[in-house]
JSON list of C-alpha atoms in Angstrom, two decimals:
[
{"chain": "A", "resi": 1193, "resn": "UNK", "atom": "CA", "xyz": [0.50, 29.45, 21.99]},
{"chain": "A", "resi": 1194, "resn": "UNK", "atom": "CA", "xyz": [1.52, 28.17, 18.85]},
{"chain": "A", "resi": 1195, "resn": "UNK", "atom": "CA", "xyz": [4.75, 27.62, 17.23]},
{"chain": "A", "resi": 1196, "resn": "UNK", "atom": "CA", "xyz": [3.16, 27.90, 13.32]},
{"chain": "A", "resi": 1197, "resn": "UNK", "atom": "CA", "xyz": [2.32, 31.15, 12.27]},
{"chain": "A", "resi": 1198, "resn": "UNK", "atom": "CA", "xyz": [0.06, 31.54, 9.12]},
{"chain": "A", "resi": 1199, "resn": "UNK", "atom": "CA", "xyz": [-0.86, 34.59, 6.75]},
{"chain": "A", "resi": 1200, "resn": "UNK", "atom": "CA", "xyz": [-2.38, 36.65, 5.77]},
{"chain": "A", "resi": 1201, "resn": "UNK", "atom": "CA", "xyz": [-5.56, 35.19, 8.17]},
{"chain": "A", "resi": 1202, "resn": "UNK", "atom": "CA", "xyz": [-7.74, 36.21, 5.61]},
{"chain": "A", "resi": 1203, "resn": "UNK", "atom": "CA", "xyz": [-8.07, 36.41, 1.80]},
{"chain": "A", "resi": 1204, "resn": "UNK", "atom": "CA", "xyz": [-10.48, 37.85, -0.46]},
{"chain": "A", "resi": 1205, "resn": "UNK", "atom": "CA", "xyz": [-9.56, 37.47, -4.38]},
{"chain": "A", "resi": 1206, "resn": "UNK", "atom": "CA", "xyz": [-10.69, 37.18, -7.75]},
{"chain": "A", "resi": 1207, "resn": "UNK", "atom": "CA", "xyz": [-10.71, 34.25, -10.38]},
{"chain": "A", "resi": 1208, "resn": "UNK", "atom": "CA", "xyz": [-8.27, 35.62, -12.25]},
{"chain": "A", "resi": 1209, "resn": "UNK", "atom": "CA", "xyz": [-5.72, 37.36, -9.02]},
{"chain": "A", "resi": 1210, "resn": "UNK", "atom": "CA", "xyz": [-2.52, 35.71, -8.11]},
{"chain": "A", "resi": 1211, "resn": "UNK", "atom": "CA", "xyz": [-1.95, 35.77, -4.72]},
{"chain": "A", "resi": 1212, "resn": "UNK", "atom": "CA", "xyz": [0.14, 33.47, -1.71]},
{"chain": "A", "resi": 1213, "resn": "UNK", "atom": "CA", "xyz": [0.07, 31.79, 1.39]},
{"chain": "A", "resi": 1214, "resn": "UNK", "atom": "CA", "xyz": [2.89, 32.11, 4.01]},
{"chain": "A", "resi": 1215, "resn": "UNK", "atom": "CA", "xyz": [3.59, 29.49, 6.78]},
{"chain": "A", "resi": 1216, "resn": "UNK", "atom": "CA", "xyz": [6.38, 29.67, 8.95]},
{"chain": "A", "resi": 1217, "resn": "UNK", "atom": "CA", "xyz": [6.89, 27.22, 12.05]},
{"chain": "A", "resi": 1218, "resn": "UNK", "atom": "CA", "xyz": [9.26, 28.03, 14.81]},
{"chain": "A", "resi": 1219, "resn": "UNK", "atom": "CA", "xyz": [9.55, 24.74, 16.22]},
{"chain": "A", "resi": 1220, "resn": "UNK", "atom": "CA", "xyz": [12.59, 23.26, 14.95]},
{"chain": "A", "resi": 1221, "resn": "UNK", "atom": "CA", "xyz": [10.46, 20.50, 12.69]},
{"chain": "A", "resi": 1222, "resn": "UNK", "atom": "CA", "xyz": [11.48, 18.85, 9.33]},
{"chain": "A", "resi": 1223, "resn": "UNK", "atom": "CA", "xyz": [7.56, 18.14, 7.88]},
{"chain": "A", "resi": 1224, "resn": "UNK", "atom": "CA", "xyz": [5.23, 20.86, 6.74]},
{"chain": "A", "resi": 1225, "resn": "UNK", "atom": "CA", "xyz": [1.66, 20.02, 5.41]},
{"chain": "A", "resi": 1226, "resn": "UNK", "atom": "CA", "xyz": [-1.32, 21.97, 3.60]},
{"chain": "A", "resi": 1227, "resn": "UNK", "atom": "CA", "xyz": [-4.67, 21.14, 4.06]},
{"chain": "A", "resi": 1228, "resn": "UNK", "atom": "CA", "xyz": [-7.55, 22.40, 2.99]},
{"chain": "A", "resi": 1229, "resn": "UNK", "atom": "CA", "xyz": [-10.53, 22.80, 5.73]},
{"chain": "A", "resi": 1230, "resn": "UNK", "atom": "CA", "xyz": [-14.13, 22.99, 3.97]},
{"chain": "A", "resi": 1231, "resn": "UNK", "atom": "CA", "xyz": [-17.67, 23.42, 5.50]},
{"chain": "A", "resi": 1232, "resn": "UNK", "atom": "CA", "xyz": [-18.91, 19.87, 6.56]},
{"chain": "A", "resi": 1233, "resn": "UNK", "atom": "CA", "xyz": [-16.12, 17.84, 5.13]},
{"chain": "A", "resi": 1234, "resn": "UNK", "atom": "CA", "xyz": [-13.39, 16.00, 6.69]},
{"chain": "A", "resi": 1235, "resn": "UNK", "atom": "CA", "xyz": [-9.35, 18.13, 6.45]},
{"chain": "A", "resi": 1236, "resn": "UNK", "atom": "CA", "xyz": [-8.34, 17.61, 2.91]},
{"chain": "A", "resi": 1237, "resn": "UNK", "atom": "CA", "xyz": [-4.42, 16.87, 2.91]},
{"chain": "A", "resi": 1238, "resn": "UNK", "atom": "CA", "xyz": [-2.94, 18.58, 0.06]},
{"chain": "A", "resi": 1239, "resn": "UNK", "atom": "CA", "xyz": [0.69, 18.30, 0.46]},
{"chain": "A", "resi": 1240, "resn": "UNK", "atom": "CA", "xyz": [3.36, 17.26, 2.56]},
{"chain": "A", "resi": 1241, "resn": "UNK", "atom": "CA", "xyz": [6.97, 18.29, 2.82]},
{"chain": "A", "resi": 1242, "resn": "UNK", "atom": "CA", "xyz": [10.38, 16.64, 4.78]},
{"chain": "A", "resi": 1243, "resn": "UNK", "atom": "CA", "xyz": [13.48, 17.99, 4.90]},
{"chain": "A", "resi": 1244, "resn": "UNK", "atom": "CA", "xyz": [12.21, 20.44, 1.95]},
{"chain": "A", "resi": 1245, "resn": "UNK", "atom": "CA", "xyz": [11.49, 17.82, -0.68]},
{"chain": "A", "resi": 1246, "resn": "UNK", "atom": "CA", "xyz": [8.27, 17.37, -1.56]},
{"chain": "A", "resi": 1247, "resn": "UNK", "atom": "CA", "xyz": [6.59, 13.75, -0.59]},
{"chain": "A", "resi": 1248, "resn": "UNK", "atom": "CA", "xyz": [3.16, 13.39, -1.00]},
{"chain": "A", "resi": 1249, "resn": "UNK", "atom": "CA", "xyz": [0.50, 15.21, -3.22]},
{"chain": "A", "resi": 1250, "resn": "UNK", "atom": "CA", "xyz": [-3.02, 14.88, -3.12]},
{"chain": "A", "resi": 1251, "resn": "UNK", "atom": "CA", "xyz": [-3.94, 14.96, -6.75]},
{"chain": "A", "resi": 1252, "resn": "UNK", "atom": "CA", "xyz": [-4.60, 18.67, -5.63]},
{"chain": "A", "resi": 1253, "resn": "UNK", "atom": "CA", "xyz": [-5.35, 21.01, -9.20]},
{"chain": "A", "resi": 1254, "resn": "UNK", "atom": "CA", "xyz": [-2.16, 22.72, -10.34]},
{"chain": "A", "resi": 1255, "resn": "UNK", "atom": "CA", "xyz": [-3.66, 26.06, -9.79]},
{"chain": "A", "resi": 1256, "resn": "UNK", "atom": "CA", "xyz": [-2.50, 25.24, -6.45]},
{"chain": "A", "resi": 1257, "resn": "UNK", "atom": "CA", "xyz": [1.53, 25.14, -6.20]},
{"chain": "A", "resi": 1258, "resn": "UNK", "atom": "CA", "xyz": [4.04, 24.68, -3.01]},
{"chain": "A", "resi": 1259, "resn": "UNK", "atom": "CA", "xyz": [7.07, 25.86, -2.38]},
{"chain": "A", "resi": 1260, "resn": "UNK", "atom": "CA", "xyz": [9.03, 25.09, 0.38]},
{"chain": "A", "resi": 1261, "resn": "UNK", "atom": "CA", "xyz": [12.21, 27.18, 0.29]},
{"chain": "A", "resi": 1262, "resn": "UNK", "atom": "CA", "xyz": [13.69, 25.90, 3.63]},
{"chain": "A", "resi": 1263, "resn": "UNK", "atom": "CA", "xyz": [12.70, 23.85, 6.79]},
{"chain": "A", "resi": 1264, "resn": "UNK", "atom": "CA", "xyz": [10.82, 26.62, 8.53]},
{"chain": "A", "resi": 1265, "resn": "UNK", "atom": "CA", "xyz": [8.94, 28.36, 5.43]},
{"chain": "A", "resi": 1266, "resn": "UNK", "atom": "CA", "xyz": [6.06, 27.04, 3.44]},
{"chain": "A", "resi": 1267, "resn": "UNK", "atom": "CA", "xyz": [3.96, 28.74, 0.68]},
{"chain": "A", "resi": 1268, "resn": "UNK", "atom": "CA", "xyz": [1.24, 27.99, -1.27]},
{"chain": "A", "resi": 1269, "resn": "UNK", "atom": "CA", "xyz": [0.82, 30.11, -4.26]},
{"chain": "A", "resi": 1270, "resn": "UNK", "atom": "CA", "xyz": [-2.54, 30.40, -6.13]},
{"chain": "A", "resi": 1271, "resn": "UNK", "atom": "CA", "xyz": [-3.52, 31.23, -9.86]},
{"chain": "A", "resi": 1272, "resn": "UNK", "atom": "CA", "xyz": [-6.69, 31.49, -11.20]},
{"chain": "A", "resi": 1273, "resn": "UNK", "atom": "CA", "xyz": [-8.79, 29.78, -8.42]},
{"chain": "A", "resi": 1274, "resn": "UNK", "atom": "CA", "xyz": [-12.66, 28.79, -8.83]},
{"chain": "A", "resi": 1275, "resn": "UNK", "atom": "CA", "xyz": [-15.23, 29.86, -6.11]},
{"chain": "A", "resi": 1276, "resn": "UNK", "atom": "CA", "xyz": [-15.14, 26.06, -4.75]},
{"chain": "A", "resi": 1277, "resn": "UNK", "atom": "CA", "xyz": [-11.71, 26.74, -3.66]},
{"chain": "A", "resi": 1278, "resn": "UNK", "atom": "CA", "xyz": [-13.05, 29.02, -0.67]},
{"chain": "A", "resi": 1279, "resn": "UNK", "atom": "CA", "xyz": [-12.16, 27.27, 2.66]},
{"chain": "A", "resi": 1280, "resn": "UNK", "atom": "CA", "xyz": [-9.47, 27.57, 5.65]},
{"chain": "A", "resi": 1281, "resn": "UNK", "atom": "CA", "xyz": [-6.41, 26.70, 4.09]},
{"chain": "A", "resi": 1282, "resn": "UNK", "atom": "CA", "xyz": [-4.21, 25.22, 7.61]},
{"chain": "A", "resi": 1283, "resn": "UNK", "atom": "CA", "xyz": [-0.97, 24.63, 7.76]},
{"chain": "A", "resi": 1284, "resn": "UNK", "atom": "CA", "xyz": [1.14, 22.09, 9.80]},
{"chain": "A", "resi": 1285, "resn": "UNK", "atom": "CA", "xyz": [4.50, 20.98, 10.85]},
{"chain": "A", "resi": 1286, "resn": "UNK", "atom": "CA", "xyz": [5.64, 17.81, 12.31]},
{"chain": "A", "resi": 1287, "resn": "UNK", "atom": "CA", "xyz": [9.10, 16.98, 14.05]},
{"chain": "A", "resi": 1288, "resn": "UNK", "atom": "CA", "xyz": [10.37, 14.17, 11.75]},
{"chain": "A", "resi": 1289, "resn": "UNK", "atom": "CA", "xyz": [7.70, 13.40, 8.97]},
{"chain": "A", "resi": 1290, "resn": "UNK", "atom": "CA", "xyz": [9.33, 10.14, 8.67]},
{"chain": "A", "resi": 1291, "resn": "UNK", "atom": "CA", "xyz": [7.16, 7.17, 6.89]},
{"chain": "A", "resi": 1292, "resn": "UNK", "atom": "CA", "xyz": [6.30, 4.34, 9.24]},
{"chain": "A", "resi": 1293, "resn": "UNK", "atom": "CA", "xyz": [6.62, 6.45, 12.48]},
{"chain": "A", "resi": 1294, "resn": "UNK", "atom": "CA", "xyz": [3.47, 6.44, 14.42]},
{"chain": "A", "resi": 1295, "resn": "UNK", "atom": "CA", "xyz": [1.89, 8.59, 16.80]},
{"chain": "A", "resi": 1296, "resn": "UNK", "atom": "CA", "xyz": [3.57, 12.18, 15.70]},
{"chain": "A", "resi": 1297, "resn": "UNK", "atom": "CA", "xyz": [1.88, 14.68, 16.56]},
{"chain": "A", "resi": 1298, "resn": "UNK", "atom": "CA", "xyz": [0.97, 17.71, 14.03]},
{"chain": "A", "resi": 1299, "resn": "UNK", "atom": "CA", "xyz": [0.85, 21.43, 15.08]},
{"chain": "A", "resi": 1300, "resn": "UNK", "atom": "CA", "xyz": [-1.31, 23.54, 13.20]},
{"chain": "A", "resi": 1301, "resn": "UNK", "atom": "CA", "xyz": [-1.28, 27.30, 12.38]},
{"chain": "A", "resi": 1302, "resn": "UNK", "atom": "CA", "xyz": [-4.44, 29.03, 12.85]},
{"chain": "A", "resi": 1303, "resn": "UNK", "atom": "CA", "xyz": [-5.27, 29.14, 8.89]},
{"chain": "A", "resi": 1304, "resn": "UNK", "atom": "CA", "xyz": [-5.92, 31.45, 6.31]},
{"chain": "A", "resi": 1305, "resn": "UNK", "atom": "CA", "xyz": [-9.45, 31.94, 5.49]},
{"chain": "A", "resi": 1306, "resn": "UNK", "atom": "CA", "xyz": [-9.63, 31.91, 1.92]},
{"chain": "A", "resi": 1307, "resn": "UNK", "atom": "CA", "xyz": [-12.66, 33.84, -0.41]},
{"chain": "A", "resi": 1308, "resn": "UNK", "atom": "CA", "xyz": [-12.98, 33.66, -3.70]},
{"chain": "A", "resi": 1309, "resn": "UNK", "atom": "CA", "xyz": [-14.60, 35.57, -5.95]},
{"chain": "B", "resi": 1162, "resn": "UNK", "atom": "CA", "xyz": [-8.54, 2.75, 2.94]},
{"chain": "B", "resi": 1163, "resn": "UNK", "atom": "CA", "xyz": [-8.83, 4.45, 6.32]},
{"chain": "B", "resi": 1164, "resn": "UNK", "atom": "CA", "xyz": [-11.86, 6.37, 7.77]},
{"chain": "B", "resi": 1165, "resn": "UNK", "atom": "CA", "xyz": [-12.98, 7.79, 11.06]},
{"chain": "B", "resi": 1166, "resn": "UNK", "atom": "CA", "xyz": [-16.42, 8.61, 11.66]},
{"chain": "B", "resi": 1167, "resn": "UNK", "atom": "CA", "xyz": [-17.45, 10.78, 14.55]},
{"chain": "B", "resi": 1168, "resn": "UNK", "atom": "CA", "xyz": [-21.12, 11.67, 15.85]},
{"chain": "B", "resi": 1169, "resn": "UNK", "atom": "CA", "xyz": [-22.59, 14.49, 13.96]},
{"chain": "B", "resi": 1170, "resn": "UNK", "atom": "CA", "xyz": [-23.08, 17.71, 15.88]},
{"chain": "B", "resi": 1171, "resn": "UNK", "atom": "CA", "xyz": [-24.38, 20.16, 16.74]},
{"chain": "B", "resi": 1172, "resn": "UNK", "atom": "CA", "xyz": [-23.79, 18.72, 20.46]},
{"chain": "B", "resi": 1173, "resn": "UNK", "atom": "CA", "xyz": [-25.53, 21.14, 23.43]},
{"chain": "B", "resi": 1174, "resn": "UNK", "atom": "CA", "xyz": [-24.95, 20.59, 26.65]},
{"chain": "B", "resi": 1175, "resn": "UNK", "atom": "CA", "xyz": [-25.27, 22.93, 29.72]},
{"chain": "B", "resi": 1176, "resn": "UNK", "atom": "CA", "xyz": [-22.48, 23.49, 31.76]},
{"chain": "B", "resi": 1177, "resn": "UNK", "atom": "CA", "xyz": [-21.49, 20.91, 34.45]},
{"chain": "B", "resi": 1178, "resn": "UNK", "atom": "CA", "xyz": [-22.83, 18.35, 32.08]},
{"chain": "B", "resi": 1179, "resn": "UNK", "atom": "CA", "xyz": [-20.95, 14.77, 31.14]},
{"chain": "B", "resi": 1180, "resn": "UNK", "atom": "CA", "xyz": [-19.57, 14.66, 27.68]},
{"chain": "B", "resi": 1181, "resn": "UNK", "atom": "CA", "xyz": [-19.40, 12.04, 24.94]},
{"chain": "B", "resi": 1182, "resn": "UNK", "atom": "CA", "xyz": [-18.02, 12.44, 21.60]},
{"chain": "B", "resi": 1183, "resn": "UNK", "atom": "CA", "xyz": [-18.14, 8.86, 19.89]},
{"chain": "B", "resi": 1184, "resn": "UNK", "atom": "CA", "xyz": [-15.39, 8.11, 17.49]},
{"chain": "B", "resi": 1185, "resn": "UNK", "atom": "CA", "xyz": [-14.84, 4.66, 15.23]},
{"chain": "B", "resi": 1186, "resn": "UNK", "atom": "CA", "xyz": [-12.49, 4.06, 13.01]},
{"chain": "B", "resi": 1187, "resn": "UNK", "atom": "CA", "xyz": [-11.25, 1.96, 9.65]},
{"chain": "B", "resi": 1188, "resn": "UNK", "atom": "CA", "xyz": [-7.84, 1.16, 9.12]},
{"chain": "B", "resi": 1189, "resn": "UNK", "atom": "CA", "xyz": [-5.57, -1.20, 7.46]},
{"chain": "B", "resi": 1190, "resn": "UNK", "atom": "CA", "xyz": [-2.91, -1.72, 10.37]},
{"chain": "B", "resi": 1191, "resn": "UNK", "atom": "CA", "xyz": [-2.50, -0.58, 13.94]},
{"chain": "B", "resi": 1192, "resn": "UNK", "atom": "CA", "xyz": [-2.99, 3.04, 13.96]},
{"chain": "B", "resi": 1193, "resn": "UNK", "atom": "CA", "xyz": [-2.03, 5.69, 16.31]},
{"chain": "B", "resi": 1194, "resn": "UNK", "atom": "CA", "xyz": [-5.22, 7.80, 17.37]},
{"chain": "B", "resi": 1195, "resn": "UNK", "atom": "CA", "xyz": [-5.99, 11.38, 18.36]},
{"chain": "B", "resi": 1196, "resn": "UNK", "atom": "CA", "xyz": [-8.20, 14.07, 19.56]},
{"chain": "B", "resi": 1197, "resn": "UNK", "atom": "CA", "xyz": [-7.86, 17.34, 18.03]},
{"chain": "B", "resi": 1198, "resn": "UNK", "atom": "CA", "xyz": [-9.81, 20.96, 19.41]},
{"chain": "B", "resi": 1199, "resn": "UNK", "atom": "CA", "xyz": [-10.29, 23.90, 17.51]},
{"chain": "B", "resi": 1200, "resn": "UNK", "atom": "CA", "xyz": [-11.72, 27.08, 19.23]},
{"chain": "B", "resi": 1201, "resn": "UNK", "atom": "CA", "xyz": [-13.37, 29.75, 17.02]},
{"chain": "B", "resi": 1202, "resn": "UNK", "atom": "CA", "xyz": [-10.90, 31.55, 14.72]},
{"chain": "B", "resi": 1203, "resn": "UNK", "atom": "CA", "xyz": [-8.12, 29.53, 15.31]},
{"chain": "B", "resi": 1204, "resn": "UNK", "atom": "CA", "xyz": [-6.55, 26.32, 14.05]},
{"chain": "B", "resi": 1205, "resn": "UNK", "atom": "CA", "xyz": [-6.38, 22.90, 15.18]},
{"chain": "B", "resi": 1206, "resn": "UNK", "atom": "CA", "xyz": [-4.60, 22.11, 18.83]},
{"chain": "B", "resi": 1207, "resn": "UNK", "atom": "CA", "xyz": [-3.18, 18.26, 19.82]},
{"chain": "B", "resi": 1208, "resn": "UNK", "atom": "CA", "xyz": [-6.08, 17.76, 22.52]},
{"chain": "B", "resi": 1209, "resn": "UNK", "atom": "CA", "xyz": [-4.94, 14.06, 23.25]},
{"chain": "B", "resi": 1210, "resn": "UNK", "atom": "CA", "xyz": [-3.61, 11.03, 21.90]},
{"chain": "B", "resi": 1211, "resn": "UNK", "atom": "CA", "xyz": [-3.05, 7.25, 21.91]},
{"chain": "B", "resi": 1212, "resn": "UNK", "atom": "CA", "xyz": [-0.79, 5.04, 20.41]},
{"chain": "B", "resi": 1213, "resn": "UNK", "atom": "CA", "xyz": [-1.62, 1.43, 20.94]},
{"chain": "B", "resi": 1214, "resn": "UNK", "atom": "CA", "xyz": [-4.53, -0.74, 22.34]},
{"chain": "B", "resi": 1215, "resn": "UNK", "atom": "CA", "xyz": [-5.87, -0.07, 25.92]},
{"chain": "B", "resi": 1216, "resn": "UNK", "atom": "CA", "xyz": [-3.64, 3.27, 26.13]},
{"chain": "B", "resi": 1217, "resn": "UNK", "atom": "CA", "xyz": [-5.63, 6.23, 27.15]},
{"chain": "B", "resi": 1218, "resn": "UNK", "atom": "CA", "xyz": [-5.29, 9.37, 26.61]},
{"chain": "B", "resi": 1219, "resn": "UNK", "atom": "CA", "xyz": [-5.90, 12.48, 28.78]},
{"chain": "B", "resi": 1220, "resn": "UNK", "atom": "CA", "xyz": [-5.50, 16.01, 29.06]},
{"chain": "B", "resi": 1221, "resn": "UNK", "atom": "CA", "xyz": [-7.51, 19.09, 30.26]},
{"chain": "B", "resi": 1222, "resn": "UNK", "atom": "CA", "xyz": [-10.09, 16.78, 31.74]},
{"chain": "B", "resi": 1223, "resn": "UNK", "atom": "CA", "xyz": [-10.61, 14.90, 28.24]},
{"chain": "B", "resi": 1224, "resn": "UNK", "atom": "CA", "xyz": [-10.01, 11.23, 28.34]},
{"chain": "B", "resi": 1225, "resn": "UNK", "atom": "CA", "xyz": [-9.95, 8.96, 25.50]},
{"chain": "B", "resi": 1226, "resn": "UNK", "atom": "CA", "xyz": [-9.17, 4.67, 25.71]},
{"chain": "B", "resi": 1227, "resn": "UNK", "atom": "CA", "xyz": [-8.15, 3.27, 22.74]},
{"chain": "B", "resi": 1228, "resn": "UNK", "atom": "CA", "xyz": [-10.36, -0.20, 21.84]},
{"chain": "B", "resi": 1229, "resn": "UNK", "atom": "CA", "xyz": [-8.75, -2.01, 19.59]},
{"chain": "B", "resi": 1230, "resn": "UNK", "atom": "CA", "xyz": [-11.83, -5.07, 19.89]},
{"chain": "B", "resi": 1231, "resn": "UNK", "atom": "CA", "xyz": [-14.54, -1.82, 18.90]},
{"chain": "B", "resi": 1232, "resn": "UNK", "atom": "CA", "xyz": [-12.13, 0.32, 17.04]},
{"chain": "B", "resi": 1233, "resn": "UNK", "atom": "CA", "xyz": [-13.25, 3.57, 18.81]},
{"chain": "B", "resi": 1234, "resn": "UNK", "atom": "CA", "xyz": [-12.06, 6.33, 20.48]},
{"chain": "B", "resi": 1235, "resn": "UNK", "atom": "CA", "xyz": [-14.80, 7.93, 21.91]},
{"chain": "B", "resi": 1236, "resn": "UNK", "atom": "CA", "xyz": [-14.01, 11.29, 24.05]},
{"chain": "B", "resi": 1237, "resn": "UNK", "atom": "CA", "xyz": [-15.17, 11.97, 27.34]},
{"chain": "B", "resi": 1238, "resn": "UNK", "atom": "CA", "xyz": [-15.42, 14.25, 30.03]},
{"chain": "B", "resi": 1239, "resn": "UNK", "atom": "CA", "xyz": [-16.67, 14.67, 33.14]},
{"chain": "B", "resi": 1240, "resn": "UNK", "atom": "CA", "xyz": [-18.08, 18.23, 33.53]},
{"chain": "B", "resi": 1241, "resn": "UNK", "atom": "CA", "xyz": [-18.07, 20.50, 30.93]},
{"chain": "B", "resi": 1242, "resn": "UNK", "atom": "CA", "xyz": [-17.15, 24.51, 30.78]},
{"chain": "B", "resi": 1243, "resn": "UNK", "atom": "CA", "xyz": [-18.22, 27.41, 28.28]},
{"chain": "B", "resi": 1244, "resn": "UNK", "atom": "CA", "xyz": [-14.64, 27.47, 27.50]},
{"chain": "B", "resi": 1245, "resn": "UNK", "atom": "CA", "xyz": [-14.49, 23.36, 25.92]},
{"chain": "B", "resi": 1246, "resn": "UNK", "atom": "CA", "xyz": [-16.84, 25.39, 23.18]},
{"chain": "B", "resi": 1247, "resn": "UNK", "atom": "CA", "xyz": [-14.87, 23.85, 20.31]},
{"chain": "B", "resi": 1248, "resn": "UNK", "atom": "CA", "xyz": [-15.51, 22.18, 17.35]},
{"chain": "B", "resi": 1249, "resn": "UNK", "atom": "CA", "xyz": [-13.17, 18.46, 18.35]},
{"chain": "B", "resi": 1250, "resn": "UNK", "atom": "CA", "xyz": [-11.74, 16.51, 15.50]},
{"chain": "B", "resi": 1251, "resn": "UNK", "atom": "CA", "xyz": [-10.77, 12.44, 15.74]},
{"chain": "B", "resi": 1252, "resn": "UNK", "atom": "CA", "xyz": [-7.92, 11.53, 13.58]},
{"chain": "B", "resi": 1253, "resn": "UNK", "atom": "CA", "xyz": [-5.47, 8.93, 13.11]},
{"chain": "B", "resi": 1254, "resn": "UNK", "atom": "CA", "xyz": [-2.28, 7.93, 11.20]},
{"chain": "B", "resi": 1255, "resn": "UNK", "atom": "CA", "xyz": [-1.37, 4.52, 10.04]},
{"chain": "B", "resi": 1256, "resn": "UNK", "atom": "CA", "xyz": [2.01, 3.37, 9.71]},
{"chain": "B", "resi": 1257, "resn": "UNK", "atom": "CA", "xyz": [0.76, 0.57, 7.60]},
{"chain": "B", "resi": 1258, "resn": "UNK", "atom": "CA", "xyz": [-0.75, 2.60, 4.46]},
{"chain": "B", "resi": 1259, "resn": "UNK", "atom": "CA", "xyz": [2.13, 3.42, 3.50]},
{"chain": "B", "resi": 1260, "resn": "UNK", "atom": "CA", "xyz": [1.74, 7.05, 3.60]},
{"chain": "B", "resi": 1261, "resn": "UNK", "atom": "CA", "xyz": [3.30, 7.06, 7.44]},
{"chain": "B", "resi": 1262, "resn": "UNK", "atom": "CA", "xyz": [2.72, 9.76, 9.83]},
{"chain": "B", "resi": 1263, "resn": "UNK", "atom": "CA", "xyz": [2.33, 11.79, 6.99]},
{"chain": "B", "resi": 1264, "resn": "UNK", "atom": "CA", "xyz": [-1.64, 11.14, 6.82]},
{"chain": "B", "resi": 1265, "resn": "UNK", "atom": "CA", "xyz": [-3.71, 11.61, 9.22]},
{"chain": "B", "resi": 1266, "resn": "UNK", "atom": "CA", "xyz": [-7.27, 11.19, 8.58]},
{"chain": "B", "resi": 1267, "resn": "UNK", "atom": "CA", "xyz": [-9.30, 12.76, 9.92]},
{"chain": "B", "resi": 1268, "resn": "UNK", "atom": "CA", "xyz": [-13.59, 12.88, 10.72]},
{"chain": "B", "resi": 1269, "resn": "UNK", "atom": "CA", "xyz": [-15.55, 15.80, 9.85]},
{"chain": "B", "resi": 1270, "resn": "UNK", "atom": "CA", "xyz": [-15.31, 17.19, 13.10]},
{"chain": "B", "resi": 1271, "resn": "UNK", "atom": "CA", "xyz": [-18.21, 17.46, 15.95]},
{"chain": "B", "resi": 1272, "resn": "UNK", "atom": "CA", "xyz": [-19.35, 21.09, 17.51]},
{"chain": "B", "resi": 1273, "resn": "UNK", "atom": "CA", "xyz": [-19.47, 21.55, 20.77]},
{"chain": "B", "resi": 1274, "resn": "UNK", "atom": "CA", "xyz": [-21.24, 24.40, 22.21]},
{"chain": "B", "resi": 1275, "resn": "UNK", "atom": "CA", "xyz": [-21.67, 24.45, 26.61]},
{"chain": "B", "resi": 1276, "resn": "UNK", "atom": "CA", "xyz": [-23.88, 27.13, 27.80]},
{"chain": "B", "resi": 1277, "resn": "UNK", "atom": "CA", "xyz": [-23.85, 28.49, 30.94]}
]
């Protein structure tokens, strides 16, 4: 059972719809990450969270934007996307997120699979 | 930078059968390493992990050694079940990039489908 909930599971939009992504975790952590899951390529990090603050981006296209309003909510809101941007969008939290730790473990949602038209 | 690379799939095997899932990796420092499963429709699930040389890591009948001297991984188990149908990810972070835990790298993920 997980403790990262993710919706809505699936997504079907247009170029020019505006639309978001909801991630909550419910397991006490301080990190939150985006990645973006395509067909026969490696996860694609997009962005990281601690403690709220925004710490590492990608070079992910601004038609992608994150919000993380608290330690157990994360959003990614989406504006005028291009077909290419179709994939399973995961999110994940960590307990700490702190640089130069090693061996923390991520826990995933189960994703949002994303369609664009 | 870092990589992993992981044995392209499909991988079918009937069940009963031995598993191996070869993993290798690039990195700059001493990495932590892991095994991640995800089962149809859902998202990815810790499988097993290793932090330094010579650990190994087990779990659900999945082991995994850490070799620093090959830098692999490589997953095993002993007899497999419909239910390890999964597609099953290598990853690892490294301290030393200077991105922290926060990256984990992953490889593009190997499919594993047992029939019965």
């Amino acid at each position: 059972e997980t403790g990262v909930t993710q919706t809505p599971r699936h997504l079907v939009m247009g170029m020019t719809n505006k639309k978001s992504l909801k991630c909550e975790q419910h397991l006490g952590h301080n990190a939150m990450y985006w990645y973006k899951q395509s067909a026969k390529k490696p996860l694609e990090l997009m962005f990281v969270y601690s403690l709220e603050e925004r710490v590492e981006n990608n070079s992910v296209p601004s038609r992608f934007s994150p919000e993380c309003p608290n330690s157990s909510h994360l959003f990614l809101h989406l504006h005028t996307l291009q077909p290419e941007d179709s994939a399973l969008y995961l999110c994940a939290s960590s307990q700490d997120g702190k640089p130069y730790s090693t061996g923390e473990t991520q826990y995933f949602g189960p994703g949002t699979r994303l369609l664009v038209l | 930078g870092n990589s992993v690379t992981q044995m392209e799939g499909p991988v079918t095997l009937s069940e009963e059968a031995f598993l191996t899932i070869n993993c290798t990796y690039t990195a700059t420092g001493y990495p932590s390493l892991f095994w991640y499963v995800q089962y149809p429709g859902e998202g990815l699930q810790l499988l097993l992990k290793a932090t330094k040389a010579d650990d190994k890591g087990s779990n659900k009948g999945f082991e995994a050694t850490y070799r620093k001297e090959t830098t692999s991984f490589h997953l095993e188990k002993g007899s497999v079940q419909v239910s390890d149908s999964a597609v099953y990810f290598c990853a690892l972070s490294d301290p030393d990039s200077g991105a922290g835990s926060y990256q984990l790298t992953f490889g593009k993920g190997t499919k594993l489908s047992v029939i019965p």
